Coordinates of C-alpha atoms in Angstrom, one line a residue:
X1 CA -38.8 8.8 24.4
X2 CA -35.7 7.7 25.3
X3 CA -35.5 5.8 21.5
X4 CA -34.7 9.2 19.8
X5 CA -31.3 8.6 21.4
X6 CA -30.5 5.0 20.5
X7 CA -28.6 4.0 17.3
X8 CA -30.0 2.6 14.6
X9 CA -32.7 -0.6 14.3
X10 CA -33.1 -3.4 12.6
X11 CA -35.7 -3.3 9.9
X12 CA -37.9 -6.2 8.5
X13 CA -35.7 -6.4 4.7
X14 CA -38.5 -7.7 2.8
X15 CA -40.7 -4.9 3.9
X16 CA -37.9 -2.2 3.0
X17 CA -37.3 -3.5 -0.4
X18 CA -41.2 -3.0 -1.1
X19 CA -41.3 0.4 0.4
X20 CA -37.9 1.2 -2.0
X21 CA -39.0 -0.2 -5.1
X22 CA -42.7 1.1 -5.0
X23 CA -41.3 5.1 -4.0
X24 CA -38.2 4.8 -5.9
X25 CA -38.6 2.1 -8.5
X26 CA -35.1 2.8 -10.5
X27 CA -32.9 3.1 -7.1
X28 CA -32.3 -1.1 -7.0
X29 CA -31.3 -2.9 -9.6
X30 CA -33.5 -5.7 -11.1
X31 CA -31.8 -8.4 -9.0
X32 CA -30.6 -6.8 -6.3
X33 CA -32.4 -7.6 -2.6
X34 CA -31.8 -5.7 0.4
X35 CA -30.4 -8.4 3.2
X36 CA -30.1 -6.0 6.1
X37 CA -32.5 -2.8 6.9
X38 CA -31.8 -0.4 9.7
X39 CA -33.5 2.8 10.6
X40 CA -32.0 5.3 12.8
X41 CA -32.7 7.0 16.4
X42 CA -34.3 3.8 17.3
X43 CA -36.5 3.1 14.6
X44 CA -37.8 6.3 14.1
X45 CA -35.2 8.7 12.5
X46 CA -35.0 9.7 9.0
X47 CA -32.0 8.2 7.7
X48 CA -31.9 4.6 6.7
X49 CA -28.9 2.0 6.1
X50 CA -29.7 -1.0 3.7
X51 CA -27.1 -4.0 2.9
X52 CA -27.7 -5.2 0.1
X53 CA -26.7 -8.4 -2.2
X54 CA -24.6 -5.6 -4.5
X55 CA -23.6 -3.0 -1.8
X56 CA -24.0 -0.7 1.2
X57 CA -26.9 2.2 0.6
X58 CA -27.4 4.8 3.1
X59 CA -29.9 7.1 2.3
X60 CA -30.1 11.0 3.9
X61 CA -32.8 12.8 4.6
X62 CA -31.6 16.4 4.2
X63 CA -33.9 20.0 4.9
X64 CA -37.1 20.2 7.1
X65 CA -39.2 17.8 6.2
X66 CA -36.7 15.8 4.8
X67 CA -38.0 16.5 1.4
X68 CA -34.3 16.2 0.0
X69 CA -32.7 12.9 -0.3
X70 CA -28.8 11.8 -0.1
X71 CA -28.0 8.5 -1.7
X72 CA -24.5 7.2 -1.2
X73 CA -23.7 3.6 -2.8
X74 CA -20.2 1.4 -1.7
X75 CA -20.0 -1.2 -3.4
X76 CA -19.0 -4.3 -1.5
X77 CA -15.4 -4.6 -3.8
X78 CA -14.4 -1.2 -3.2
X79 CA -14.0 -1.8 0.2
X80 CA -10.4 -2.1 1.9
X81 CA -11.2 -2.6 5.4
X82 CA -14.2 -2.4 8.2
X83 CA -14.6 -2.4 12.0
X84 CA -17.0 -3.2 14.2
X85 CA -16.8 -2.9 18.3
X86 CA -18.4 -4.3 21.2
X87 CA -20.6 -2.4 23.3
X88 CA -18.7 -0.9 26.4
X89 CA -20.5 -1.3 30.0
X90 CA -22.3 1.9 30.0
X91 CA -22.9 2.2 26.1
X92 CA -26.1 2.0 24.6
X93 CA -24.6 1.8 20.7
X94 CA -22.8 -0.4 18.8
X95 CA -20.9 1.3 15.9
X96 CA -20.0 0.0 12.2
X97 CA -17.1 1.8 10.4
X98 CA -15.8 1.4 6.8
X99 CA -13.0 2.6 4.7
X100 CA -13.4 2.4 0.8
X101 CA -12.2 3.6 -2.4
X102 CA -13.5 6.9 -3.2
X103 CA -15.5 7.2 -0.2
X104 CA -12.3 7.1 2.6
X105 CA -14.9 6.4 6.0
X106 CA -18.4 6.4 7.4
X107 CA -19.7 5.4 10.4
X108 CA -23.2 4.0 11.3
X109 CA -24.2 3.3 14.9
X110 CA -26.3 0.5 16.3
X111 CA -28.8 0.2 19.3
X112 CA -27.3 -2.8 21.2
X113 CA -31.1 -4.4 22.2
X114 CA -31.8 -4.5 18.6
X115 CA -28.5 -5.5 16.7
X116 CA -26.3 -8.1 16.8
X117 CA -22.7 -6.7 16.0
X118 CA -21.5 -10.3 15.5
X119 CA -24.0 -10.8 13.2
X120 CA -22.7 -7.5 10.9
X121 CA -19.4 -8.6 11.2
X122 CA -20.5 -11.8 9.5
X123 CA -22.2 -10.4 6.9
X124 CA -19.2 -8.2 5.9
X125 CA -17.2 -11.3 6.3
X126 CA -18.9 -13.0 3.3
X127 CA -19.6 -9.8 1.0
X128 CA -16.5 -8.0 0.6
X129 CA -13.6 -9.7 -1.5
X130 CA -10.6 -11.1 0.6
X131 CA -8.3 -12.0 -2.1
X132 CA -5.9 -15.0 -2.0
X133 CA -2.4 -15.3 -0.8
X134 CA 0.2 -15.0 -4.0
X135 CA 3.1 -17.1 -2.2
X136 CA 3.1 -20.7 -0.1
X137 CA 6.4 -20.5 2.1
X138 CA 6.2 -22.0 5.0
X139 CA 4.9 -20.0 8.0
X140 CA 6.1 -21.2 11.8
X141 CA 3.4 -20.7 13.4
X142 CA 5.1 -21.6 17.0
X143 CA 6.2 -18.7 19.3
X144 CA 9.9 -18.5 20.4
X145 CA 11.2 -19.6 23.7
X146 CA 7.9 -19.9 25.0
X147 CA 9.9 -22.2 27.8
X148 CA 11.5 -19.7 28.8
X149 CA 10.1 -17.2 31.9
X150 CA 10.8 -13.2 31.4
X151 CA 12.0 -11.3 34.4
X152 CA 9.6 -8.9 36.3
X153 CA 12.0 -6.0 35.0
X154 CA 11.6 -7.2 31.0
X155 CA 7.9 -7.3 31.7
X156 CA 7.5 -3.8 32.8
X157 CA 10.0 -2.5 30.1
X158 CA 7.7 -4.5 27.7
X159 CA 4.4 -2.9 29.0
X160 CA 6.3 0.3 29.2
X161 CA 7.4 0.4 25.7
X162 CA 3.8 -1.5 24.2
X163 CA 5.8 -4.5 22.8
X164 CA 4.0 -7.4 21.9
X165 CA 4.7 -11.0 22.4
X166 CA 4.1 -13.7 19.9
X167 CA 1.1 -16.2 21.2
X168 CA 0.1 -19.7 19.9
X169 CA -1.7 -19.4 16.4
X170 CA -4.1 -21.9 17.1
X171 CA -5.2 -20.8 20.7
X172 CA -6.2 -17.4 18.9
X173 CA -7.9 -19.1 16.3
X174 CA -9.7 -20.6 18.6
X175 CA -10.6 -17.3 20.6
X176 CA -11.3 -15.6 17.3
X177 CA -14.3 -18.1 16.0
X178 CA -15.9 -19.3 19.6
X179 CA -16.0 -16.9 22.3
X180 CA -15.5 -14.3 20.0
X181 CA -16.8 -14.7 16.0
X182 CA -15.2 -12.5 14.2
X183 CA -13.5 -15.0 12.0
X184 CA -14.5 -17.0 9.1
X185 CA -15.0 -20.6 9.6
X186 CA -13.0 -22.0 7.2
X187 CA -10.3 -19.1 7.9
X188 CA -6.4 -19.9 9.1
X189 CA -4.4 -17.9 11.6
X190 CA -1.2 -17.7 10.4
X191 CA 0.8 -16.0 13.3
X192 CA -0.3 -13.4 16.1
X193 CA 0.2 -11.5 18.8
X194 CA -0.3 -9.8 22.1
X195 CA 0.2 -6.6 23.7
X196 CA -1.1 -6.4 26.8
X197 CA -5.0 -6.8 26.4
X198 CA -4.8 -6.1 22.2
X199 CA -4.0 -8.3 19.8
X200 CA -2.9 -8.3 16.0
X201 CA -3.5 -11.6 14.3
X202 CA -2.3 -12.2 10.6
X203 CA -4.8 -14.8 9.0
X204 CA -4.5 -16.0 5.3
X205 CA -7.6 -13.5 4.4
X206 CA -6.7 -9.9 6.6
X207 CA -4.9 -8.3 8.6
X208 CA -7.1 -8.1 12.4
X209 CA -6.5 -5.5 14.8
X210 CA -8.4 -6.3 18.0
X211 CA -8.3 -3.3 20.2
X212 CA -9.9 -3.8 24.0
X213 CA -11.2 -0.1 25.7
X214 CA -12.5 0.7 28.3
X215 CA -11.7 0.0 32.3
X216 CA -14.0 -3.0 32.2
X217 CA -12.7 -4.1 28.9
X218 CA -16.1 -4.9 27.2
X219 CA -15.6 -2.7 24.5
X220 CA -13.5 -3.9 21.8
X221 CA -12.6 -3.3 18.0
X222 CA -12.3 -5.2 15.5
X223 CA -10.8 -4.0 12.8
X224 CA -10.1 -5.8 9.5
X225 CA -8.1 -4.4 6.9
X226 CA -8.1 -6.5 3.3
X227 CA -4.4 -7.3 2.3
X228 CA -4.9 -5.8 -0.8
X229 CA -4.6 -2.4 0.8
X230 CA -1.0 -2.8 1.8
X231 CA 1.0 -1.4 -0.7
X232 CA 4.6 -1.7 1.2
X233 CA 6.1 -2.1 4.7
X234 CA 9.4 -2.2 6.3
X235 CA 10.8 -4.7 9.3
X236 CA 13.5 -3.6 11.7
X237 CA 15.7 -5.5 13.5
X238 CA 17.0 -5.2 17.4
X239 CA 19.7 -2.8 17.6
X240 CA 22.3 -3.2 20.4
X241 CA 22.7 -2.6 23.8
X242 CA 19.2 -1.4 25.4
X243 CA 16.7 -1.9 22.5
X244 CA 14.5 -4.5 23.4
X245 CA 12.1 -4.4 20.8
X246 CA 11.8 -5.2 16.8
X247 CA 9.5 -2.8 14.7
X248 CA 6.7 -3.6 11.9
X249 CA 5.6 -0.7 9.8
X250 CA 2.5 -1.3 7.3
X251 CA 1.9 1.4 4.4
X252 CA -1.2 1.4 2.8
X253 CA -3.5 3.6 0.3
X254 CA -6.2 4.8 2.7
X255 CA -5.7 8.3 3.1
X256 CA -7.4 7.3 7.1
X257 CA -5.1 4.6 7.8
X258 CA -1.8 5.4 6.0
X259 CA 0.3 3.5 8.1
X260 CA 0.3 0.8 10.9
X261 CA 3.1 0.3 13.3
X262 CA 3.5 -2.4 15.8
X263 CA 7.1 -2.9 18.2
X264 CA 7.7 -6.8 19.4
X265 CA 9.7 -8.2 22.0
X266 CA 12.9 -9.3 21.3
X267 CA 13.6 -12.8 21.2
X268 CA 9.7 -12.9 22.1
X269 CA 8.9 -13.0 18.4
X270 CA 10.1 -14.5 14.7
X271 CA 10.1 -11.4 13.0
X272 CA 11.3 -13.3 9.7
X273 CA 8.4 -15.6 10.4
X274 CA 5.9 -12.1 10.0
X275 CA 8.4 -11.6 7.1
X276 CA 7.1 -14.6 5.8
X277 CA 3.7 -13.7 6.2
X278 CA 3.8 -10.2 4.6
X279 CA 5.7 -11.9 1.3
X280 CA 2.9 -14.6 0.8
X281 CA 0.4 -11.8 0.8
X282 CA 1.5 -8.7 -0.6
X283 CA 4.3 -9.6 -3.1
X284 CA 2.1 -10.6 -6.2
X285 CA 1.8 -13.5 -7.9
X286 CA 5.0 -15.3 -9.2
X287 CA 6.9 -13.7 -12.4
X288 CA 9.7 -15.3 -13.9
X289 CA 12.8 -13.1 -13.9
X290 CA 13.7 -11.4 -17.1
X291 CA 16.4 -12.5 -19.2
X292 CA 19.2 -10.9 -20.7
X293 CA 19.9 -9.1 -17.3
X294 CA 23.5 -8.1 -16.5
X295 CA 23.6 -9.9 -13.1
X296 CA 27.2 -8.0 -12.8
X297 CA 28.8 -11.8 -11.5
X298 CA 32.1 -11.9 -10.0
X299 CA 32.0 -8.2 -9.2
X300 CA 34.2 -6.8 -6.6
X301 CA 32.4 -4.3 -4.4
X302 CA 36.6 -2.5 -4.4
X303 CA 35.6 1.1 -5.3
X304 CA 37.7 3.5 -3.2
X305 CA 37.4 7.8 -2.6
X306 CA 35.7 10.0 -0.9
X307 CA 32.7 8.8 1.3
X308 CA 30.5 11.3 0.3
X309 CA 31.1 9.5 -3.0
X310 CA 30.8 6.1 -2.1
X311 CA 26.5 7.1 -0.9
X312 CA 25.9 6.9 -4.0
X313 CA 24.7 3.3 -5.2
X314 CA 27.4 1.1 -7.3
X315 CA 26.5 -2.4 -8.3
X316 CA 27.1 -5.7 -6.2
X317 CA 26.6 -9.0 -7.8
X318 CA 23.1 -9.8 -8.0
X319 CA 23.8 -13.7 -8.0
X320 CA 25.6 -13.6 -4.9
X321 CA 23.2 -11.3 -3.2
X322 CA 20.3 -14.0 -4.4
X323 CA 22.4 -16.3 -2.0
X324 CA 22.8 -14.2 1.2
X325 CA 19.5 -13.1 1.3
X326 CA 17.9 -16.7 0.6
X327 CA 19.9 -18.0 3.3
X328 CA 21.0 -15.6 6.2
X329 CA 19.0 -13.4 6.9
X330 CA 16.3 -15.3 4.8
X331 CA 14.3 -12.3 3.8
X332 CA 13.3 -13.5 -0.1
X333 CA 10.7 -15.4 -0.9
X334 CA 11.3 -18.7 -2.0
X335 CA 10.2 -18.1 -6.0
X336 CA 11.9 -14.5 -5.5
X337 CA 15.2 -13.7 -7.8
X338 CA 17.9 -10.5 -7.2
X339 CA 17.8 -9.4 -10.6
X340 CA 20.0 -6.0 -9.6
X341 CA 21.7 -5.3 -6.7
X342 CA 23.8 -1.8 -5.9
X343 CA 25.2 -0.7 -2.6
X344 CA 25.8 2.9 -0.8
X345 CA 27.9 3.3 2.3
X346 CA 26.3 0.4 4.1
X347 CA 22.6 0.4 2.7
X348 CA 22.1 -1.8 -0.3
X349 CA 19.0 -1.3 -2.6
X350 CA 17.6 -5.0 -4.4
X351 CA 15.7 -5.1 -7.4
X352 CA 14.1 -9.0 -7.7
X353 CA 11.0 -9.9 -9.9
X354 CA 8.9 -9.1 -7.0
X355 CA 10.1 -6.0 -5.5
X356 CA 12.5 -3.2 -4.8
X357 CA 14.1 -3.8 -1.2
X358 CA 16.0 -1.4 0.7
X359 CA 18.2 -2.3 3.0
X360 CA 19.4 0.2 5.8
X361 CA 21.6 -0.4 8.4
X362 CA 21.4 1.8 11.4
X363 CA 23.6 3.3 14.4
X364 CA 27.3 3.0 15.2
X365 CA 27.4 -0.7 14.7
X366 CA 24.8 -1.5 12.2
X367 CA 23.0 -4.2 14.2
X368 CA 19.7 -3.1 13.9
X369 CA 18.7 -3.3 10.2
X370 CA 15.5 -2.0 8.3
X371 CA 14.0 -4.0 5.5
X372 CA 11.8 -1.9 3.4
X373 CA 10.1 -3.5 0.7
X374 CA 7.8 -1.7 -2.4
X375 CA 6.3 -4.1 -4.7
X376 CA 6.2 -3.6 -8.6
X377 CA 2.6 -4.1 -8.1
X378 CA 2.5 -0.8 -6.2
X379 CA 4.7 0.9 -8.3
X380 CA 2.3 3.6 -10.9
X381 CA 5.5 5.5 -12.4
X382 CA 9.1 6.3 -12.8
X383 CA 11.8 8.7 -14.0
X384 CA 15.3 8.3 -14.9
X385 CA 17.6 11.4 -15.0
X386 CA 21.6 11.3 -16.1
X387 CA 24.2 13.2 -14.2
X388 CA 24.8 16.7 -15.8
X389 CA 28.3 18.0 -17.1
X390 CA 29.3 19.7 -14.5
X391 CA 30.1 18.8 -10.4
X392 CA 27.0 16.1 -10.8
X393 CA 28.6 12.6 -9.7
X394 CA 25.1 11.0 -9.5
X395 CA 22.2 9.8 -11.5
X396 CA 18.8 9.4 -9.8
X397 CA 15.6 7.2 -10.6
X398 CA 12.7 8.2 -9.2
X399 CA 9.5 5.8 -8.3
X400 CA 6.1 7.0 -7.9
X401 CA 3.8 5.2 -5.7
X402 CA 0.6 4.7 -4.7
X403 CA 0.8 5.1 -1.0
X404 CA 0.6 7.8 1.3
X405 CA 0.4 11.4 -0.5
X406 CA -1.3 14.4 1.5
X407 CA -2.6 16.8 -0.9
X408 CA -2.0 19.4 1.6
X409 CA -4.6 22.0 2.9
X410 CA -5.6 25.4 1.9
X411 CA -6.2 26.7 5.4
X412 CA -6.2 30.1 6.4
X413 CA -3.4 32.8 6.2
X414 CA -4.9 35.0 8.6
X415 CA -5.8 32.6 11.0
X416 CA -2.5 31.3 12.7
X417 CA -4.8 28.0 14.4
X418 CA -5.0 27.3 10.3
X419 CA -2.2 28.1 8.5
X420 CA -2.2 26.2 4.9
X421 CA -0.2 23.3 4.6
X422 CA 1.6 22.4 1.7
X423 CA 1.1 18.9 0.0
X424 CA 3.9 16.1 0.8
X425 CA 4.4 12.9 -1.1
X426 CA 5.4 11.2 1.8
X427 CA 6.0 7.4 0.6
X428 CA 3.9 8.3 -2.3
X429 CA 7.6 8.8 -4.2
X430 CA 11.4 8.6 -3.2
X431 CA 14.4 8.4 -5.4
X432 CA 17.8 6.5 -5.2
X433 CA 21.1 7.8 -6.6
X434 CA 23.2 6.0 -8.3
X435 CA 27.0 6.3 -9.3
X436 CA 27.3 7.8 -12.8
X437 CA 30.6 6.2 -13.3
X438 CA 29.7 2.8 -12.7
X439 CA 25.8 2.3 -13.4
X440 CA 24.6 2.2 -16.9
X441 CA 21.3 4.2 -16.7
X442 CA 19.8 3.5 -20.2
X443 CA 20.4 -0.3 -19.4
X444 CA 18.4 0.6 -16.0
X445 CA 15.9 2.5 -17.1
X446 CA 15.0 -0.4 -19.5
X447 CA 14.8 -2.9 -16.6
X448 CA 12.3 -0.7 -14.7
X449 CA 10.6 0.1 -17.7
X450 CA 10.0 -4.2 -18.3
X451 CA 8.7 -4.8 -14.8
X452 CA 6.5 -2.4 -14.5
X453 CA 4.6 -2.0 -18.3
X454 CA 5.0 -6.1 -18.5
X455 CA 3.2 -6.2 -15.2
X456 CA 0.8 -3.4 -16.1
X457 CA 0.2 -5.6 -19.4
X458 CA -0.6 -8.6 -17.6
X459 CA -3.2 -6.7 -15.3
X460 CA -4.9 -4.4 -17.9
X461 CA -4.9 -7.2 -21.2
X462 CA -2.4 -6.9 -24.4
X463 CA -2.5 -3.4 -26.1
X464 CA -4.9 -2.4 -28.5
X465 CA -2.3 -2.0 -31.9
X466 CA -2.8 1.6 -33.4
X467 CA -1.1 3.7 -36.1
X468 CA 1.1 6.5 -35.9
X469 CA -0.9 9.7 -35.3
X470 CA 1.3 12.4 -35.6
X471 CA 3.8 13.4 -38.7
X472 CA 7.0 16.2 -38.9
X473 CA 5.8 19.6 -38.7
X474 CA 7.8 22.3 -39.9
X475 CA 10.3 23.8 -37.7
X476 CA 8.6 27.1 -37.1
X477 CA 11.1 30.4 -38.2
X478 CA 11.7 33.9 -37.0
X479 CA 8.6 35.3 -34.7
X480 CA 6.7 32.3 -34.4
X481 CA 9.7 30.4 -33.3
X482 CA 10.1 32.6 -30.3
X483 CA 6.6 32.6 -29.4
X484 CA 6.6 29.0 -29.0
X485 CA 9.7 28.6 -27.3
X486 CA 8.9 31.8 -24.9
X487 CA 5.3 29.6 -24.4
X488 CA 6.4 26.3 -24.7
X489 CA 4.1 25.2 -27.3
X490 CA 4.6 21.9 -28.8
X491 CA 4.7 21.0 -31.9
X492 CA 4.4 17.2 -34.2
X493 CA 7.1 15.2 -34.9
X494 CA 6.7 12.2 -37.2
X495 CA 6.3 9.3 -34.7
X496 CA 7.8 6.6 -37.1
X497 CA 11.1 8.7 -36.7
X498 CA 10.7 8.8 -32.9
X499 CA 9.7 5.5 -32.9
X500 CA 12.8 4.1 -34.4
X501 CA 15.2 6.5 -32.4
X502 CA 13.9 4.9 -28.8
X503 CA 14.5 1.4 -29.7
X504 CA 17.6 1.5 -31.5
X505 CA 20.1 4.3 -30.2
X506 CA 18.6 4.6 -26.6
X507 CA 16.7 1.7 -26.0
X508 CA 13.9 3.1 -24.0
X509 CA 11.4 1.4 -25.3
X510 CA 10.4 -1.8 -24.7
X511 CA 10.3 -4.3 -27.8
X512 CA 6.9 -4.5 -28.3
X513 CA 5.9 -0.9 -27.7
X514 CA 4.7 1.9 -30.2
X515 CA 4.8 5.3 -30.8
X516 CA 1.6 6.7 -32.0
X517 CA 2.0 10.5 -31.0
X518 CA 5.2 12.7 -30.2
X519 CA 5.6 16.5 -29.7
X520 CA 8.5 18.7 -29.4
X521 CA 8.8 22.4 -27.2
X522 CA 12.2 23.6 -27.4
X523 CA 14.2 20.4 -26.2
X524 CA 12.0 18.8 -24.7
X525 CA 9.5 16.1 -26.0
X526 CA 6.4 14.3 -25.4
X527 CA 5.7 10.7 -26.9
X528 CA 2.2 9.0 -26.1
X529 CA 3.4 4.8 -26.7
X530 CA 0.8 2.3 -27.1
X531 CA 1.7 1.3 -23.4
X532 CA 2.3 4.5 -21.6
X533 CA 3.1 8.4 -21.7
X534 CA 6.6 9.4 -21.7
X535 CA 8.4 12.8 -21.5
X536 CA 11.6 13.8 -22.4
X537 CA 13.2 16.7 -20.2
X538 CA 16.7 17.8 -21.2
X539 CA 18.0 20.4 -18.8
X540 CA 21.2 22.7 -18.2
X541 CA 23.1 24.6 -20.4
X542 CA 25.0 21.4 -21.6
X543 CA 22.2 19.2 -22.1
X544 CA 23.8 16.1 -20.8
X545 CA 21.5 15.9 -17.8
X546 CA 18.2 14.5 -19.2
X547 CA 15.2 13.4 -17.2

């Protein structure tokens, strides 16, 4: 009786796929086979989990009787990352978890005398798509001053403050594939790291989070999240004084798992060498740099004023910051190129063929240093606005993401334990201003626009040539002209015109791009280009500022 409380069992799969083709004979595809069958409650519950050669299928049994069925599908490439843990000393289940596109988590548990958790994580190992690492710089794999002995005092502070310790690639490896086999065989450990009885291990195909629970410490997680999922992440340097530690942050697309933060000891670990790491993985594959790019050489960083003036970003030369940052601290990768560089105050904002990198200095002395770093490949959207006529000293791009955003949550005004929440973007967008004096924002607005649609191209195929759809309506007179500016009703405008007017005069367009619809309300217009849809906001009583 006791079964009724166990997780699920393992079924014969040969068996299962007869019973699931003969009562549901369109449910599989034609050459699909289930690999793994489980049936809940030990055997005898309702609900059933099938792995199959396409995908995970869990089917429901809803309703007394269980007359009503749920069917949900994941696909096997959909999936961004997966857990499974050890049984603890007491616990009778085993438990599976996976986080997906379009279906953000489940969770299926396992009756330890009937399933092998190793043997799931194996299987997961081979199905779901790993991806390959887009740079080859050099990783050191070898811990710092591992001759030298920490005091008792830095080893509390360190166990106080969960700092983790860089440990011998190889040894982990090692752990990882033998007494432990949670790794592929033919997988590398690139660098990794302990904090206290946890680990974090970077190999060339995920990300592994090993987290040991329990008093005993035979339960433990292992969580593996597919490098594809991180979409940015920042490094910080050791600030003076008292802080002991470096910090990691890791943003990623999984509303679940947003973000992942590990602190290391100081001169404990090569946070350049995880640099390294992150830059192989996440950058994209190589691009050439674009040409005809003002590289703004043998500029003099001399402005002078006000230093509410001076946060706004002015340009540095790019070439020069190509130098530093290959050299000292060496935070590029090696086929990476500054393309743009501007500075504010002290922070300093890069744009290279890979990425936009912002670089903030922090504290009275500037010591400890952030590195955050969004690559094009994450970037969905942008918006240039101008400075306006009046007391504006600043024009602003804005980048659009696809990391982070909370919807927000309709809640409950009566109930004060549920108040609604409003939606944030979070990482999901951010903006950087920009001089208005000194930065040519049509010639930046075209740079972003080339890295991003060129990129987009590359990933989605050349676009498909079409003719201009739209043509010059009449400019609407008298009544009708007010009831379409009071509703903001658009109207055509003859996209040959438009067409000609956004690669000549402004130059937003990119050489190869089209215009095959625009619309007009009031001053503002729509355009619909063969490679994207662009809107034109002109605002304030002047006009001059224009988003």
């Amino acid at each position: 009786m006791f079964e009724f409380f166990n997780g699920a069992y393992q079924q014969e799969s040969k068996e299962a796929e007869s019973k699931v083709r003969q009562k549901y004979p369109l449910l599989l595809h034609q050459d699909e086979e289930i690999l793994l069958a489980f049936k809940d409650r030990g055997g005898i519950g309702r609900d059933k989990h099938y792995f199959t050669t396409h995908r995970i299928l869990l089917k429901n049994g809803k309703g007394i009787g269980s007359k009503r069925k749920n069917y949900k599908s994941i696909p096997y490439s959909s999936i961004q990352a997966f857990s499974v843990d050890t049984a603890g000393q007491f616990d009778i289940d085993t438990t599976l978890q996976v986080w997906s596109r379009g279906i953000p988590h489940i969770e299926i548990e396992f009756a330890v005398k009937n399933v092998d958790i190793y043997q799931i994580q194996q299987f997961f190992n081979t199905k779901v798509d790993f991806g390959t690492a887009k740079g080859d710089d050099y990783v050191d794999p070898v811990p710092p001053n591992m001759d030298k002995k920490q005091s008792t005092a830095g080893k509390v502070f360190d166990w106080l403050g969960d700092n983790a310790k860089q440990v011998d690639a190889k040894e982990i490896e090692e752990l990882f594939k033998t007494e432990m086999p949670i790794l592929l065989n033919d997988e590398k450990v690139e660098i990794g790291f302990k904090s206290g009885r946890d680990f974090t291990v970077y190999t060339d195909k995920r990300i592994l989070l090993v987290d040991v629970q329990g008093v005993f410490g035979k339960k433990v997680e292992f969580r593996s999240i597919l490098w594809d999922t991180i979409k940015a992440y920042s490094v910080q340097t050791a600030g003076a004084f008292f802080d002991r530690d470096t910090e990691l942050t890791l943003y990623t697309n999984m509303p679940q798992m947003e973000e992942i933060s590990q602190d290391f000891r100081k001169n404990r670990s090569n946070l350049f060498a995880i640099q390294t790491v992150l830059c192989n993985h996440i950058l994209g594959e190589e691009t050439d740099p674009l040409p005809d790019i003002d590289l703004q050489e043998g500029n003099q960083d001399d402005q002078k004023g006000f230093w509410w003036f001076r946060d706004n970003q002015r340009p540095l030369d790019a070439t020069e910051m190509d130098r530093v940052y290959h050299s000292s601290p060496r935070i590029l990768r090696s086929d990476e190129r500054v393309e743009m560089a501007f500075k504010g105050r002290r922070d300093v904002t890069l744009f290279t063929n890979l990425r936009i990198i912002d670089i903030d200095p922090k504290g009275l002395v500037g010591q400890q240093v952030e590195y955050t770093s969004v690559p094009w490949t994450s970037v969905v959207g942008f918006s240039v606005t101008t400075a306006g006529k009046y007391f504006d000293f600043d024009s602003e791009i804005g980048i659009a993401t696809e990391m982070r955003f909370y919807p927000g949550s309709a809640g409950d005004q009566d109930n004060p334990d549920n108040p609604p929440v409003p939606a944030s973007p979070k990482q999901s967008y951010f903006e950087i201003d920009f001089n208005k004096d000194l930065v040519d924002m049509n010639a930046l607005n075209y740079y972003v626009s080339r890295r991003i649609l060129l990129l987009n191209k590359t990933d989605l195929g050349a676009p498909i040539p079409l003719d201009a759809m739209t043509t010059q309506a009449a400019d609407p007179t008298g009544f009708e002209r007010l009831c379409q500016w009071l509703g903001g009703n658009q109207r055509e405008l003859d996209a040959n015109v438009v067409n000609d007017e956004l690669h000549s005069a402004t130059r937003v367009l990119l050489d190869d791009e089209k215009v095959l619809m625009a619309f007009k309300a009031g001053r503002d217009i729509s355009v619909f280009t063969n490679l994207r849809v662009l809107t034109i906001d002109v605002q304030g009583l002047s006009g001059k500022k224009i988003e």
